[in-house]
Amino acid sequence: MKFEVITIFPELIDDYKKISIVARAIKKRLLQIKAFNLRDYTFDAHKTVDGRPYGGGAGMVLKADVLTRAIQGVLKKTTKKKEKTKVILLTPAGKVFSQTEAKKLAKNDRLIFISGRYEGFDERVSSLVDAEYSIGDYVLMGGELAALVMIETIARFVSGVVGKEESIQGESFSKDGKTSNLLEYPQYTRPEVLKIGKKTLRVPKVLLSGDHQKIKIWRADQALKKTKKVRPDLINKQW
Ligand code: SAM
């Protein structure tokens, strides 16, 4: 799957590509991640990407003409003719990204993310994109981290990227019939007994029993209890 990011800070995306699972997936040609510098699509010698907002106000706004040129330029750069492509604008005003959205977006061959900076975009850019996403109700300095959050989440649904397929089944927020949108059950590893000051913390006995049926029931019960306790809003939530 191909991820492309239009940004004024391509180095943020390029550095991310060098690490861990993503780097391995790129090497195996399961993923492609490429950053395009918005300044390469400007019209003047100063490589101007922003302008003052009409009507006044603080800060600068990314220019619609430069963004149009960049989107059209990047769209043209393709090796395959029939790539299922979506152009995505990153904005706090977009649809809130979720695990369900990630799974849907993973059905595309190519996603192009438009990353904002400063006060955001000229509103007319909206008419050039297929979708608008926010990664949550807070304001970042730029869209690069939002793009990377989305890329990393979507990439986990690309076959072969995460080592074992079962690693992504039954995870928090998944709706795969088993856990149905709950948080994941609690996990433990060695040591079996952990002493912290006067406290002794033990691994639940059922996990040491070797009885897989009992463990399965315990995990389902714990997932439900944990979700009810910390995220009751998730139960029966319609995404
Ligand atoms: N003035 C804008 C507002 O109040 O909505 C915020 C602009 S923000 C400082 C600059 C850029 O960061 C945005 O254009 C967007 O691309 C990105 N950004 C900030 N918060 C985001 C979020 N929650 N989700 C996705 N992108 C975000």
Coordinates of C-alpha atoms and ligand atoms in Angstrom, one line a residue, residues 90-93 114-121 133-143 146, ligand 1:
L90 CA -5.8 16.6 7.8
T91 CA -7.8 19.1 9.8
P92 CA -9.3 19.4 13.3
A93 CA -12.6 19.9 11.5
I114 CA -2.4 16.9 2.9
S115 CA -0.6 18.2 6.0
G116 CA -1.4 21.7 7.1
R117 CA 0.7 24.2 9.2
Y118 CA 0.2 27.7 10.5
E119 CA -3.5 28.6 10.7
G120 CA -4.5 25.8 8.3
F121 CA -5.7 25.9 4.7
Y133 CA -9.9 13.6 9.0
S134 CA -9.0 14.8 12.5
I135 CA -7.0 12.5 14.8
G136 CA -8.8 14.0 17.9
D137 CA -10.3 17.0 19.5
Y138 CA -7.1 19.0 20.1
V139 CA -4.9 21.2 17.9
L140 CA -1.4 20.1 16.7
M141 CA 1.1 22.5 15.2
G142 CA 1.0 20.6 11.9
G143 CA -0.6 17.7 10.1
A146 CA -1.6 13.2 12.3
Ligands
SAM1 N1 -6.4 27.1 12.9 C1 -6.7 25.7 12.9 C2 -8.0 25.5 13.8 O1 -8.2 26.2 14.7 O2 -8.7 24.5 13.4 C3 -5.6 24.9 13.4 C4 -4.4 24.8 12.5 S1 -3.1 23.8 13.1 C5 -2.2 24.8 14.1 C6 -2.2 23.5 11.7 C7 -2.5 22.2 11.0 O3 -2.2 21.1 11.8 C8 -3.9 22.0 10.5 O4 -4.1 22.6 9.3 C9 -3.9 20.4 10.3 O5 -3.4 20.0 9.1 C10 -3.0 20.0 11.4 N2 -3.8 19.6 12.6 C11 -3.9 20.2 13.8 N3 -4.7 19.5 14.6 C12 -5.1 18.4 14.0 C13 -5.9 17.3 14.3 N4 -6.5 17.2 15.5 N5 -6.1 16.3 13.4 C14 -5.5 16.4 12.2 N6 -4.7 17.4 11.8 C15 -4.5 18.4 12.7

